[in-house]
Coordinates of C-alpha atoms and ligand atoms in Angstrom, one line a residue:
M1 CA -60.9 -1.9 -7.5
F2 CA -61.6 -4.5 -4.9
K3 CA -61.5 -4.9 -1.2
A4 CA -59.0 -7.1 0.5
L5 CA -57.1 -7.6 3.7
L6 CA -53.5 -6.9 3.2
V7 CA -50.6 -8.0 5.3
N8 CA -47.4 -6.0 5.2
K9 CA -44.2 -5.6 7.1
T10 CA -42.4 -2.2 7.0
D11 CA -39.7 -0.5 9.1
D12 CA -42.2 2.2 10.2
A13 CA -45.3 0.1 11.0
G14 CA -43.8 -3.3 11.6
Y15 CA -46.0 -6.3 10.8
H16 CA -49.6 -5.2 10.2
C17 CA -52.8 -6.2 8.4
T18 CA -55.3 -3.7 7.1
L19 CA -58.5 -3.6 5.1
S20 CA -57.4 -2.1 1.7
E21 CA -58.6 -1.1 -1.7
L22 CA -56.6 -2.8 -4.4
D23 CA -56.5 -2.7 -8.2
E24 CA -57.1 -5.9 -10.2
S25 CA -53.8 -5.2 -12.0
Q26 CA -52.1 -5.9 -8.6
L27 CA -53.3 -9.6 -8.5
P28 CA -50.4 -12.1 -8.9
A29 CA -49.3 -12.5 -12.5
S30 CA -48.3 -16.1 -11.7
G31 CA -52.0 -17.1 -11.6
D32 CA -53.9 -18.2 -14.7
V33 CA -57.5 -18.1 -13.4
T34 CA -59.2 -15.1 -11.9
V35 CA -62.0 -15.7 -9.4
R36 CA -64.7 -13.4 -8.0
V37 CA -64.5 -14.5 -4.4
E38 CA -68.0 -14.8 -2.8
W39 CA -67.1 -16.3 0.6
S40 CA -63.9 -16.9 2.5
T41 CA -63.2 -18.0 6.1
I42 CA -61.0 -17.5 9.1
N43 CA -59.0 -20.6 9.9
Y44 CA -56.4 -21.0 12.6
K45 CA -53.6 -20.4 10.1
D46 CA -55.3 -17.2 8.9
G47 CA -55.3 -16.1 12.5
L48 CA -51.5 -16.6 12.5
A49 CA -51.1 -14.8 9.1
I50 CA -53.2 -11.8 10.2
T51 CA -51.6 -11.3 13.6
G52 CA -48.0 -12.4 12.6
K53 CA -47.9 -14.7 15.6
A54 CA -46.1 -17.3 13.6
P55 CA -44.1 -16.8 10.3
V56 CA -46.9 -18.1 8.1
V57 CA -46.6 -15.2 5.6
R58 CA -43.5 -15.6 3.5
S59 CA -43.7 -12.6 1.1
F60 CA -45.0 -9.1 1.5
P61 CA -47.3 -7.4 0.8
L62 CA -49.8 -10.4 0.8
V63 CA -53.5 -11.0 0.9
P64 CA -54.1 -13.6 3.6
G65 CA -56.8 -16.3 3.4
I66 CA -55.9 -20.0 2.8
D67 CA -59.3 -20.7 1.2
F68 CA -62.1 -19.2 -0.8
A69 CA -65.2 -20.2 -2.9
G70 CA -66.3 -18.2 -5.9
V71 CA -66.9 -17.9 -9.6
V72 CA -64.4 -17.8 -12.4
T73 CA -64.3 -14.5 -14.2
A74 CA -61.3 -15.1 -16.5
S75 CA -59.2 -18.2 -17.4
D76 CA -56.1 -19.1 -19.4
H77 CA -56.3 -22.6 -18.0
P78 CA -57.8 -25.4 -20.2
Q79 CA -60.0 -26.8 -17.4
W80 CA -61.8 -23.7 -16.3
K81 CA -64.1 -21.3 -18.0
V82 CA -66.0 -18.1 -17.0
G83 CA -68.9 -18.9 -14.7
D84 CA -67.4 -22.1 -13.2
R85 CA -68.0 -22.4 -9.4
V86 CA -64.7 -23.3 -7.6
V87 CA -63.3 -23.9 -4.2
L88 CA -59.6 -23.5 -3.2
N89 CA -57.8 -24.8 -0.1
G90 CA -54.1 -24.5 0.6
F91 CA -51.3 -24.9 -1.9
G92 CA -49.6 -22.0 -0.1
V93 CA -52.4 -19.6 -1.0
G94 CA -52.6 -17.0 1.8
E95 CA -49.0 -17.8 2.8
N96 CA -46.8 -17.2 -0.2
H97 CA -49.5 -16.4 -2.9
W98 CA -52.3 -13.9 -2.5
G99 CA -55.3 -15.5 -0.9
G100 CA -59.0 -15.5 -0.3
L101 CA -59.7 -12.7 2.2
A102 CA -60.5 -10.5 -0.7
Q103 CA -63.2 -9.9 -3.3
M104 CA -60.9 -11.1 -6.1
A105 CA -58.2 -13.7 -6.4
R106 CA -55.9 -15.0 -9.2
V107 CA -54.5 -18.4 -8.7
K108 CA -53.2 -21.4 -10.6
G109 CA -56.0 -23.4 -12.2
D110 CA -54.3 -26.6 -11.0
W111 CA -55.1 -25.6 -7.4
L112 CA -58.9 -25.3 -7.9
V113 CA -61.6 -27.9 -7.3
A114 CA -65.0 -27.7 -8.9
L115 CA -67.6 -27.0 -6.3
P116 CA -70.1 -29.9 -6.1
D117 CA -73.6 -28.7 -7.3
A118 CA -75.1 -29.5 -3.9
L119 CA -73.0 -26.9 -2.1
S120 CA -73.4 -23.2 -2.2
T121 CA -70.3 -21.1 -2.1
R122 CA -71.3 -20.0 1.4
E123 CA -71.7 -23.6 2.6
A124 CA -68.3 -24.4 1.1
M125 CA -66.7 -21.8 3.2
A126 CA -68.7 -22.5 6.3
I127 CA -67.0 -25.9 5.9
G128 CA -63.7 -24.3 4.8
T129 CA -60.2 -25.8 5.1
A130 CA -61.0 -26.8 8.7
G131 CA -64.0 -28.9 7.6
Y132 CA -62.3 -30.3 4.5
T133 CA -59.4 -31.3 6.8
A134 CA -61.9 -32.9 9.2
M135 CA -63.2 -35.0 6.3
L136 CA -59.7 -36.0 5.3
C137 CA -59.2 -37.2 8.9
V138 CA -62.5 -39.1 8.8
M139 CA -61.7 -40.7 5.5
A140 CA -58.3 -41.9 6.8
L141 CA -60.0 -43.5 9.9
Q142 CA -62.7 -45.0 7.7
R143 CA -60.2 -46.6 5.4
H144 CA -58.5 -48.0 8.4
W145 CA -61.7 -49.3 10.0
D146 CA -62.8 -50.8 6.7
A147 CA -59.5 -52.7 6.3
A148 CA -59.7 -53.9 9.9
G149 CA -63.4 -54.8 9.8
V150 CA -64.3 -52.3 12.5
K151 CA -68.1 -51.5 12.6
P152 CA -69.7 -48.2 13.7
R153 CA -70.7 -48.3 17.3
S154 CA -68.2 -51.0 18.1
G155 CA -66.3 -48.5 20.2
E156 CA -65.9 -44.8 21.0
V157 CA -64.3 -42.2 18.8
L158 CA -62.5 -39.3 20.4
V159 CA -62.5 -35.8 18.8
T160 CA -60.1 -33.2 20.4
G161 CA -60.4 -29.5 20.0
A162 CA -64.1 -30.2 19.7
G163 CA -65.2 -26.5 20.1
G164 CA -63.1 -25.5 17.1
G165 CA -63.7 -25.8 13.4
V166 CA -62.0 -29.1 12.6
G167 CA -63.5 -30.6 15.8
G168 CA -67.1 -29.5 15.1
V169 CA -67.2 -30.8 11.5
A170 CA -65.5 -34.1 12.6
I171 CA -68.2 -34.7 15.3
A172 CA -71.0 -34.1 12.8
L173 CA -69.5 -36.4 10.2
L174 CA -68.6 -39.2 12.6
A175 CA -72.0 -39.1 14.3
A176 CA -73.8 -39.2 10.9
M177 CA -71.8 -42.4 10.2
G178 CA -73.2 -44.0 13.3
H179 CA -70.2 -43.7 15.5
T180 CA -70.3 -43.0 19.3
V181 CA -68.4 -39.7 19.5
V182 CA -66.7 -38.3 22.7
A183 CA -65.8 -34.6 22.4
S184 CA -62.9 -33.2 24.3
T185 CA -63.1 -29.5 25.1
G186 CA -61.8 -26.8 27.4
R187 CA -65.2 -25.2 27.1
L188 CA -67.6 -27.4 29.1
E189 CA -70.1 -24.6 28.9
E190 CA -70.5 -25.6 25.2
S191 CA -71.6 -29.2 26.1
E192 CA -75.1 -28.7 24.7
Y193 CA -73.7 -27.3 21.5
L194 CA -71.4 -30.3 21.1
K195 CA -74.1 -32.8 21.9
G196 CA -76.3 -31.0 19.3
L197 CA -73.6 -31.8 16.8
G198 CA -73.7 -35.5 17.7
A199 CA -71.4 -36.0 20.6
T200 CA -72.7 -38.6 23.1
E201 CA -70.3 -37.5 25.8
V202 CA -68.3 -34.3 26.5
M203 CA -65.1 -34.6 28.5
D204 CA -62.8 -31.9 30.0
R205 CA -59.7 -31.5 27.9
A206 CA -57.7 -30.9 31.1
G207 CA -57.1 -34.6 31.6
L208 CA -55.6 -35.0 28.1
S209 CA -53.5 -31.8 28.2
V210 CA -50.9 -32.9 30.7
A211 CA -48.2 -35.6 30.5
G212 CA -49.7 -39.1 31.0
K213 CA -48.5 -42.7 31.1
P214 CA -47.3 -44.2 27.9
L215 CA -50.0 -46.9 28.0
Q216 CA -53.4 -46.0 29.4
K217 CA -56.8 -47.8 29.6
E218 CA -57.8 -48.8 26.1
R219 CA -60.8 -46.7 25.0
W220 CA -60.9 -45.3 21.4
I221 CA -61.3 -47.2 18.2
G222 CA -60.3 -43.9 16.5
V223 CA -59.3 -40.3 17.2
V224 CA -59.4 -37.1 15.3
D225 CA -56.8 -34.8 16.9
S226 CA -56.4 -31.1 16.0
V227 CA -54.5 -30.3 19.2
G228 CA -51.1 -32.1 19.1
S229 CA -48.6 -32.2 22.1
H230 CA -49.7 -34.1 25.3
T231 CA -53.2 -34.4 24.0
L232 CA -52.1 -36.4 21.0
A233 CA -49.7 -38.5 23.1
N234 CA -52.5 -39.3 25.6
A235 CA -54.9 -40.0 22.7
C236 CA -52.5 -42.6 21.3
A237 CA -51.9 -44.1 24.7
S238 CA -55.6 -44.7 25.2
T239 CA -56.4 -46.0 21.7
R240 CA -57.6 -49.6 21.6
Y241 CA -55.6 -52.4 20.1
G242 CA -55.4 -52.0 16.3
G243 CA -57.1 -48.6 16.4
A244 CA -56.1 -45.4 14.6
V245 CA -55.4 -41.7 15.3
A246 CA -55.7 -39.0 12.6
A247 CA -53.5 -36.1 13.6
C248 CA -54.0 -32.8 11.8
G249 CA -53.3 -29.9 14.2
L250 CA -51.2 -28.3 16.8
A251 CA -53.5 -26.0 18.8
Q252 CA -51.8 -27.1 22.0
G253 CA -48.3 -27.5 20.6
M254 CA -46.2 -28.9 17.8
D255 CA -44.4 -31.3 20.1
F256 CA -45.4 -35.0 20.4
P257 CA -44.2 -36.2 23.8
S258 CA -45.1 -39.9 23.2
S259 CA -43.4 -43.3 23.3
V260 CA -43.4 -46.2 20.9
A261 CA -45.5 -48.3 23.4
P262 CA -48.9 -47.8 21.8
F263 CA -47.4 -48.6 18.4
I264 CA -45.4 -51.7 19.2
L265 CA -47.6 -53.1 22.0
R266 CA -51.1 -52.3 20.7
G267 CA -50.4 -52.0 16.9
I268 CA -52.1 -48.6 16.7
T269 CA -51.7 -46.5 13.6
L270 CA -51.0 -42.8 13.5
Y271 CA -52.2 -41.1 10.3
G272 CA -50.7 -37.6 9.5
I273 CA -53.3 -35.5 7.7
D274 CA -52.2 -32.7 5.4
S275 CA -54.7 -30.6 3.6
V276 CA -52.3 -28.1 2.0
M277 CA -50.6 -30.3 -0.6
A278 CA -53.1 -33.1 -0.7
P279 CA -53.5 -34.6 -4.2
L280 CA -56.4 -33.5 -6.4
E281 CA -58.3 -36.8 -6.3
K282 CA -58.3 -36.8 -2.5
R283 CA -59.6 -33.2 -2.5
Q284 CA -62.4 -34.0 -4.9
A285 CA -63.4 -37.1 -2.9
A286 CA -63.5 -35.1 0.3
W287 CA -65.6 -32.3 -1.2
Q288 CA -68.0 -34.8 -2.7
R289 CA -68.4 -36.5 0.6
L290 CA -68.9 -33.2 2.4
A291 CA -71.6 -32.3 -0.1
T292 CA -73.6 -35.5 0.6
D293 CA -72.7 -36.5 4.2
L294 CA -72.6 -33.2 6.2
D295 CA -75.9 -32.3 7.8
R296 CA -76.7 -28.7 6.8
A297 CA -78.5 -28.0 10.0
K298 CA -75.4 -29.0 11.9
L299 CA -73.3 -26.9 9.6
A300 CA -75.5 -23.9 10.3
A301 CA -75.1 -24.5 14.0
I302 CA -71.3 -24.5 13.7
T303 CA -71.2 -21.3 11.5
K304 CA -71.1 -17.6 12.4
E305 CA -70.9 -15.0 9.6
V306 CA -68.6 -12.0 9.7
G307 CA -67.5 -9.3 7.2
L308 CA -63.9 -8.6 6.1
A309 CA -63.3 -5.9 8.7
E310 CA -64.6 -8.2 11.5
A311 CA -62.4 -10.9 10.2
L312 CA -59.4 -8.8 11.3
A313 CA -60.8 -8.5 14.8
A314 CA -61.5 -12.3 14.9
A315 CA -57.9 -13.3 14.2
P316 CA -56.6 -13.1 17.8
D317 CA -59.7 -14.7 19.0
I318 CA -59.2 -17.9 17.0
L319 CA -55.6 -18.2 18.2
A320 CA -56.9 -17.8 21.8
G321 CA -59.3 -20.7 21.2
K322 CA -62.3 -18.3 21.7
V323 CA -64.0 -19.0 18.4
R324 CA -66.7 -21.6 18.5
G325 CA -67.0 -23.7 15.3
R326 CA -66.4 -21.8 12.0
L327 CA -66.3 -18.2 11.0
V328 CA -67.5 -17.7 7.4
V329 CA -66.4 -14.4 5.8
N330 CA -68.7 -12.4 3.6
V331 CA -66.1 -10.5 1.5
N332 CA -68.8 -8.2 0.2
A333 CA -70.0 -7.0 3.6
Ligands
LIG401 P1 -59.8 -23.7 15.9 O1 -59.1 -22.6 16.6 O2 -61.1 -23.5 15.4 O3 -59.9 -25.0 16.9 C1 -58.9 -25.4 17.7 C2 -59.4 -25.9 19.1 O4 -58.4 -26.5 19.8 C3 -60.0 -24.8 19.9 O5 -61.2 -24.4 19.6 C4 -59.9 -25.4 21.3 O6 -61.0 -26.3 21.4 C5 -58.6 -26.3 21.2 N1 -57.5 -25.7 21.8 C6 -57.0 -24.4 21.6 N2 -55.9 -24.2 22.3 C7 -55.7 -25.4 23.0 C8 -54.7 -25.8 24.0 N3 -53.7 -24.9 24.4 N4 -54.8 -27.0 24.5 C9 -55.7 -27.8 24.1 N5 -56.7 -27.5 23.2 C10 -56.7 -26.3 22.7 O7 -58.8 -24.2 14.8 P2 -59.1 -25.2 13.6 O8 -60.2 -26.2 14.0 O9 -59.4 -24.4 12.4 O10 -57.7 -25.9 13.4 C11 -57.3 -26.8 14.4 C12 -55.9 -27.1 14.2 O11 -55.7 -27.9 13.0 C13 -54.9 -26.0 14.1 O12 -53.7 -26.3 14.8 C14 -54.7 -25.9 12.6 O13 -53.5 -25.3 12.3 C15 -54.8 -27.3 12.2 N6 -55.1 -27.5 10.8 C16 -54.3 -28.3 10.1 C17 -54.6 -28.6 8.8 C18 -53.7 -29.5 8.0 O14 -53.7 -29.5 6.8 N7 -53.1 -30.4 8.7 C19 -55.7 -27.9 8.1 C20 -56.6 -27.2 9.0 C21 -56.3 -27.0 10.3 P3 -61.8 -26.4 22.8 O15 -62.1 -25.0 23.3 O16 -63.0 -27.2 22.5 O17 -60.9 -27.1 23.8

């Protein structure tokens, strides 16, 4: 038997998620690798899955959790053997395949990435899908800057949703690369925390959250945006000539009320960042970079540990933007 969160939808109880005891025989037969999960996390999407606030879960009953890190206990996949340390992000896990908010998982071996030696399973999940996505954003910007010959400190980089998981890791990574990072947040009381991660300036997100002009004062050489909606539109409108924006999230909204002006008059580039179906080589590169480039003290500052039961309670909080940084879940607590 193992412990897991379980989402279900029934006529009597409606949509609900409970801490449950499950039998290993209930794990999905479609998987070919069984993993003893050591750590998982609560991401924004997990908040949606646990609360049912958006139709993220597409089959019932389902164990939520879009990511986990652990050790292989059984494998019918040629690449994986018992004892291998692995990390999983996305591929519909925690949405239409049983996920990581559990002590056991069975998934397709093709979805797994070998955990770099330098990362513990706890560190991997402190980073989680949010941090891995932040790295995908930073890699997209870096490729752009390399091609354009943009040097660190040649201009400011904006990180929106700075108090959240993607935002916190993005600030730490960009600051470590030598960039001047401006953090946009609705929680100005967290300014010292954001500066501790490497932000040189903290700005109130209010100015970015409302409709703005299609072209604004040129400021950013790059942007990591996890917020979407007017915030993304304003970020594009204030990106410098030839600069780039990496868009990965929708914490404010899925809409993008922008115009073509920044694209056709300033030649800016908007990169869409997807972590769920990203190809294996990109995942491996991102995890290797996280293992070497992310300051562990900053990761510790971002991270708060909770148990499986507390993860349930934290789900509405992450949707309300009340969680600072990352929640790592000890599935054995
Ligand atoms: P968090 O909840 O940790 O962070 C989101 C942050 O956005 C909040 O902390 C808050 O920061 C800000 N925010 C929340 N609501 C609003 C609002 N109404 N207006 C403006 N800002 C707001 O989530 P994550 O960092 O885990 O994820 C961020 C986004 O990225 C989510 O939309 C998520 O779905 C998406 N995502 C996408 C992935 C992909 O593959 N493309 C992968 C991972 C995440 P503050 O308080 O500092 O303002």
